[in-house]
Amino acid sequence: MILTADRVITGDGATVLEYEGTGAAVAIDDTSGVILKVGREEEIRKTCGGGVKEYRGCTLMPGLIDLHVHISAWGNKPFGYAGSDFVHAYITLRNARSAFRTGVTTLRSVADKNGLVAGLAWAAEQGILDEPIPRIIPCGNGICMTGGHGSEFPDGGDIADGPWELRKRIRKNLADGAQWIKLLTSRREFVPEFTSEELEAAVDECHRRNRKVAVHSGVPVTIQQCIDAGVDTIEHGTFLSREQAQQMIEKGIAWVPTVMVYSTFAEEGDKKGEKNAYSDSRDAYRDHLKEYHDMGVLIGAGTDVPVDIHGVNTYLELEYMVKYGLTPLEAIRAGTSNGAEILGLSGVTGTVGEGLAADLIAVEGNPAEDITALRKIRAVMCGGTPVFGSGGPEGQTGG
């Protein structure tokens, strides 16, 4: 199969393949779903066989990667007899599929009902599902302290106090199929929840099992504890300092700022002419996101919202990154190749390149110039299989 468009954005933060007098094209192996060749349309048509799908006026680019979603969030579970685990699973499956609508082909599902998302990912791998779902990295339930952030969610937080309780809970989550571990260690108060001893034990337990750990941490004291413990990603990191950003670079710790969720809540206050609880957070991102990016912090995209039928709005996260100073190509890198690097999937997905999975989206317009073009998804392909839009499963049409 050959896909053609006006241009190809590779996802590396710099490269746009655009040719005078001809379009750009991606050749895909129909059997493996792997990209065979990327380049000038006329050359690929001559050298590669298979059918051709044309996307005139469009850009081909990697499918988006969202590192912070909740596809089985407790708030999606109905009450009463319909609130069974069976119905919760149906809703979670729908939520996973809805991500394709917004161009997301890989996601890390954090703080979800233990075993549910991992089971869904397993079912997809075994060919049990009748339709594809995005590539999913399950984290199982988030782990928090007694009374800590996350304990208020019925299916969202497992409570563990002390190093050995944490180790036991991590072992249980891994046994239930978690591929990452999610910890939560702060609310908005500038007071730590887990102790440094607990965080260090958790990181040791994950790393000795060759698993990584993501930590919800927004305030300076807990951010520092996470850095000192050597976590793999800091989620939110709202009031991250320049000194801490430098430490993260030196330790190889990635940042998933989830800019969009804080900014949209802050803007609700702006409409009323008043500051709210999220205004300071939004201002911190606005003032420092570009600074820390330019320093070299590895930044990934995450939305931190319970998914519903409309899909994962990762495109909004990238729009806010551009609003706060990143170029469109830099924001796209955060939502594609950076996400793959953070997940250890750089050899699988995240860029448009030979030998990688054909996780591709066709976007109307040119998001390298106007990031809002990501709102106009013409088609989505995951692992070489059309999953949404033109050529997708029956009944699905482009956005």
mmCIF file of C-alpha atoms in Angstrom, residues 3-167:
data_model
loop_
_atom_site.group_PDB
_atom_site.id
_atom_site.type_symbol
_atom_site.label_atom_id
_atom_site.label_comp_id
_atom_site.label_asym_id
_atom_site.label_seq_id
_atom_site.Cartn_x
_atom_site.Cartn_y
_atom_site.Cartn_z
ATOM 1 C CA LEU A 3 -0.193 6.640 1.031
ATOM 2 C CA THR A 4 0.361 9.996 -0.615
ATOM 3 C CA ALA A 5 -0.076 13.541 0.707
ATOM 4 C CA ASP A 6 1.287 17.027 0.227
ATOM 5 C CA ARG A 7 3.987 16.431 2.843
ATOM 6 C CA VAL A 8 5.221 14.126 5.583
ATOM 7 C CA ILE A 9 6.139 15.291 9.092
ATOM 8 C CA THR A 10 8.449 12.619 10.467
ATOM 9 C CA GLY A 11 7.994 13.488 14.160
ATOM 10 C CA ASP A 12 11.647 14.175 14.977
ATOM 11 C CA GLY A 13 10.944 17.840 15.705
ATOM 12 C CA ALA A 14 12.630 19.189 12.601
ATOM 13 C CA THR A 15 11.956 17.218 9.419
ATOM 14 C CA VAL A 16 9.179 17.987 6.954
ATOM 15 C CA LEU A 17 9.381 16.117 3.653
ATOM 16 C CA GLU A 18 7.883 18.354 0.997
ATOM 17 C CA TYR A 19 8.874 18.251 -2.672
ATOM 18 C CA GLU A 20 8.459 20.694 -5.513
ATOM 19 C CA GLY A 21 6.259 19.378 -8.274
ATOM 20 C CA THR A 22 5.163 16.217 -6.495
ATOM 21 C CA GLY A 23 3.759 15.015 -3.205
ATOM 22 C CA ALA A 24 5.322 12.918 -0.461
ATOM 23 C CA ALA A 25 4.505 9.257 0.079
ATOM 24 C CA VAL A 26 4.820 6.391 2.532
ATOM 25 C CA ALA A 27 5.000 2.790 1.331
ATOM 26 C CA ILE A 28 3.702 0.133 3.734
ATOM 27 C CA ASP A 29 4.056 -3.628 3.766
ATOM 28 C CA ASP A 30 0.493 -4.945 3.654
ATOM 29 C CA THR A 31 1.358 -8.082 5.616
ATOM 30 C CA SER A 32 3.421 -6.731 8.505
ATOM 31 C CA GLY A 33 2.042 -3.201 8.657
ATOM 32 C CA VAL A 34 5.607 -1.857 8.687
ATOM 33 C CA ILE A 35 6.806 1.199 6.764
ATOM 34 C CA LEU A 36 8.966 0.218 3.797
ATOM 35 C CA LYS A 37 9.936 3.593 2.375
ATOM 36 C CA VAL A 38 9.306 7.313 2.810
ATOM 37 C CA GLY A 39 10.048 9.972 0.222
ATOM 38 C CA ARG A 40 9.015 11.581 -3.073
ATOM 39 C CA GLU A 41 5.669 10.364 -4.336
ATOM 40 C CA GLU A 42 6.750 9.834 -7.949
ATOM 41 C CA GLU A 43 9.754 7.735 -6.908
ATOM 42 C CA ILE A 44 7.807 5.583 -4.462
ATOM 43 C CA ARG A 45 5.065 4.964 -7.034
ATOM 44 C CA LYS A 46 7.750 3.700 -9.433
ATOM 45 C CA THR A 47 9.603 1.458 -6.975
ATOM 46 C CA CYS A 48 6.888 0.185 -4.609
ATOM 47 C CA GLY A 49 3.834 -1.848 -5.503
ATOM 48 C CA GLY A 50 0.352 -2.008 -4.039
ATOM 49 C CA GLY A 51 -2.734 0.147 -4.030
ATOM 50 C CA VAL A 52 -2.564 3.901 -3.547
ATOM 51 C CA LYS A 53 -4.571 6.097 -1.170
ATOM 52 C CA GLU A 54 -4.296 9.786 -1.923
ATOM 53 C CA TYR A 55 -4.720 12.513 0.696
ATOM 54 C CA ARG A 56 -4.475 15.726 -1.270
ATOM 55 C CA GLY A 57 -4.271 18.880 0.803
ATOM 56 C CA CYS A 58 -3.154 16.793 3.756
ATOM 57 C CA THR A 59 -0.094 16.004 5.849
ATOM 58 C CA LEU A 60 0.976 12.500 6.841
ATOM 59 C CA MET A 61 2.589 12.226 10.277
ATOM 60 C CA PRO A 62 2.992 9.764 13.167
ATOM 61 C CA GLY A 63 -0.005 8.814 15.246
ATOM 62 C CA LEU A 64 -0.135 10.748 18.505
ATOM 63 C CA ILE A 65 1.045 9.270 21.803
ATOM 64 C CA ASP A 66 -0.715 10.290 25.014
ATOM 65 C CA LEU A 67 1.191 9.396 28.172
ATOM 66 C CA HIS A 68 -1.434 10.316 30.748
ATOM 67 C CA VAL A 69 -5.000 9.132 30.203
ATOM 68 C CA HIS A 70 -7.585 7.231 32.242
ATOM 69 C CA ILE A 71 -9.583 5.008 29.918
ATOM 70 C CA SER A 72 -11.287 3.115 32.760
ATOM 71 C CA ALA A 73 -11.623 6.008 35.198
ATOM 72 C CA TRP A 74 -14.030 5.387 38.076
ATOM 73 C CA GLY A 75 -16.181 8.320 36.946
ATOM 74 C CA ASN A 76 -17.054 6.392 33.767
ATOM 75 C CA LYS A 77 -18.601 3.528 35.758
ATOM 76 C CA PRO A 78 -22.399 3.689 36.067
ATOM 77 C CA PHE A 79 -24.217 3.366 39.377
ATOM 78 C CA GLY A 80 -26.561 0.595 40.414
ATOM 79 C CA TYR A 81 -26.801 -2.781 38.717
ATOM 80 C CA ALA A 82 -25.190 -1.347 35.556
ATOM 81 C CA GLY A 83 -22.074 -0.500 37.557
ATOM 82 C CA SER A 84 -20.680 -4.009 37.287
ATOM 83 C CA ASP A 85 -17.147 -4.785 36.187
ATOM 84 C CA PHE A 86 -18.608 -6.183 32.977
ATOM 85 C CA VAL A 87 -20.217 -2.866 32.004
ATOM 86 C CA HIS A 88 -17.080 -1.033 33.109
ATOM 87 C CA ALA A 89 -15.115 -3.194 30.686
ATOM 88 C CA TYR A 90 -17.485 -2.370 27.814
ATOM 89 C CA ILE A 91 -17.079 1.340 28.524
ATOM 90 C CA THR A 92 -13.297 0.983 28.718
ATOM 91 C CA LEU A 93 -13.241 -0.749 25.329
ATOM 92 C CA ARG A 94 -15.333 2.045 23.825
ATOM 93 C CA ASN A 95 -13.014 4.641 25.356
ATOM 94 C CA ALA A 96 -9.943 2.946 23.932
ATOM 95 C CA ARG A 97 -11.419 2.861 20.443
ATOM 96 C CA SER A 98 -12.515 6.482 20.658
ATOM 97 C CA ALA A 99 -8.869 7.584 20.850
ATOM 98 C CA PHE A 100 -8.515 6.880 17.138
ATOM 99 C CA ARG A 101 -10.986 9.683 16.410
ATOM 100 C CA THR A 102 -8.430 12.254 17.543
ATOM 101 C CA GLY A 103 -5.377 10.642 15.970
ATOM 102 C CA VAL A 104 -4.053 8.848 19.070
ATOM 103 C CA THR A 105 -2.543 5.447 18.268
ATOM 104 C CA THR A 106 -0.594 4.794 21.496
ATOM 105 C CA LEU A 107 -1.533 5.650 25.055
ATOM 106 C CA ARG A 108 -0.355 5.015 28.596
ATOM 107 C CA SER A 109 -3.364 4.441 30.832
ATOM 108 C CA VAL A 110 -2.556 5.533 34.380
ATOM 109 C CA ALA A 111 -4.475 5.026 37.644
ATOM 110 C CA ASP A 112 -7.086 2.707 36.172
ATOM 111 C CA LYS A 113 -8.896 -0.264 37.651
ATOM 112 C CA ASN A 114 -6.328 -2.954 38.274
ATOM 113 C CA GLY A 115 -6.265 -5.682 35.654
ATOM 114 C CA LEU A 116 -8.998 -4.202 33.462
ATOM 115 C CA VAL A 117 -6.864 -2.219 31.020
ATOM 116 C CA ALA A 118 -4.108 -4.829 31.092
ATOM 117 C CA GLY A 119 -6.705 -7.454 30.206
ATOM 118 C CA LEU A 120 -7.968 -5.303 27.364
ATOM 119 C CA ALA A 121 -4.433 -4.908 25.998
ATOM 120 C CA TRP A 122 -3.938 -8.681 26.256
ATOM 121 C CA ALA A 123 -7.200 -9.343 24.424
ATOM 122 C CA ALA A 124 -6.053 -7.112 21.586
ATOM 123 C CA GLU A 125 -2.706 -8.895 21.358
ATOM 124 C CA GLN A 126 -4.465 -12.287 21.219
ATOM 125 C CA GLY A 127 -6.767 -11.205 18.408
ATOM 126 C CA ILE A 128 -9.878 -11.581 20.553
ATOM 127 C CA LEU A 129 -11.323 -8.159 19.737
ATOM 128 C CA ASP A 130 -13.294 -7.725 16.537
ATOM 129 C CA GLU A 131 -11.824 -4.262 15.886
ATOM 130 C CA PRO A 132 -8.399 -2.743 16.593
ATOM 131 C CA ILE A 133 -7.614 -0.554 19.598
ATOM 132 C CA PRO A 134 -4.619 1.728 20.143
ATOM 133 C CA ARG A 135 -1.382 0.375 21.531
ATOM 134 C CA ILE A 136 -1.942 0.529 25.311
ATOM 135 C CA ILE A 137 0.601 0.673 28.135
ATOM 136 C CA PRO A 138 -1.329 -0.263 31.318
ATOM 137 C CA CYS A 139 -0.275 0.985 34.755
ATOM 138 C CA GLY A 140 -2.964 -0.593 36.907
ATOM 139 C CA ASN A 141 -4.330 1.271 39.895
ATOM 140 C CA GLY A 142 -2.474 4.301 41.122
ATOM 141 C CA ILE A 143 -0.812 3.768 44.487
ATOM 142 C CA CYS A 144 -1.188 6.352 47.240
ATOM 143 C CA MET A 145 -0.877 6.658 51.010
ATOM 144 C CA THR A 146 -3.774 6.471 53.451
ATOM 145 C CA GLY A 147 -5.742 9.679 52.956
ATOM 146 C CA GLY A 148 -3.471 10.740 50.101
ATOM 147 C CA HIS A 149 -4.376 11.963 46.644
ATOM 148 C CA GLY A 150 -6.096 9.094 44.855
ATOM 149 C CA SER A 151 -7.646 7.535 47.938
ATOM 150 C CA GLU A 152 -10.877 9.407 47.210
ATOM 151 C CA PHE A 153 -11.437 7.500 43.963
ATOM 152 C CA PRO A 154 -13.248 4.151 44.402
ATOM 153 C CA ASP A 155 -11.355 2.339 41.647
ATOM 154 C CA GLY A 156 -8.431 4.691 41.157
ATOM 155 C CA GLY A 157 -6.111 4.345 44.126
ATOM 156 C CA ASP A 158 -4.575 1.454 46.047
ATOM 157 C CA ILE A 159 -3.450 2.439 49.533
ATOM 158 C CA ALA A 160 0.007 1.499 50.745
ATOM 159 C CA ASP A 161 1.872 2.811 53.786
ATOM 160 C CA GLY A 162 5.522 2.056 54.396
ATOM 161 C CA PRO A 163 8.220 0.659 52.100
ATOM 162 C CA TRP A 164 7.165 -2.974 52.276
ATOM 163 C CA GLU A 165 3.480 -2.286 51.737
ATOM 164 C CA LEU A 166 4.495 -0.317 48.657
ATOM 165 C CA ARG A 167 6.661 -3.160 47.403
#
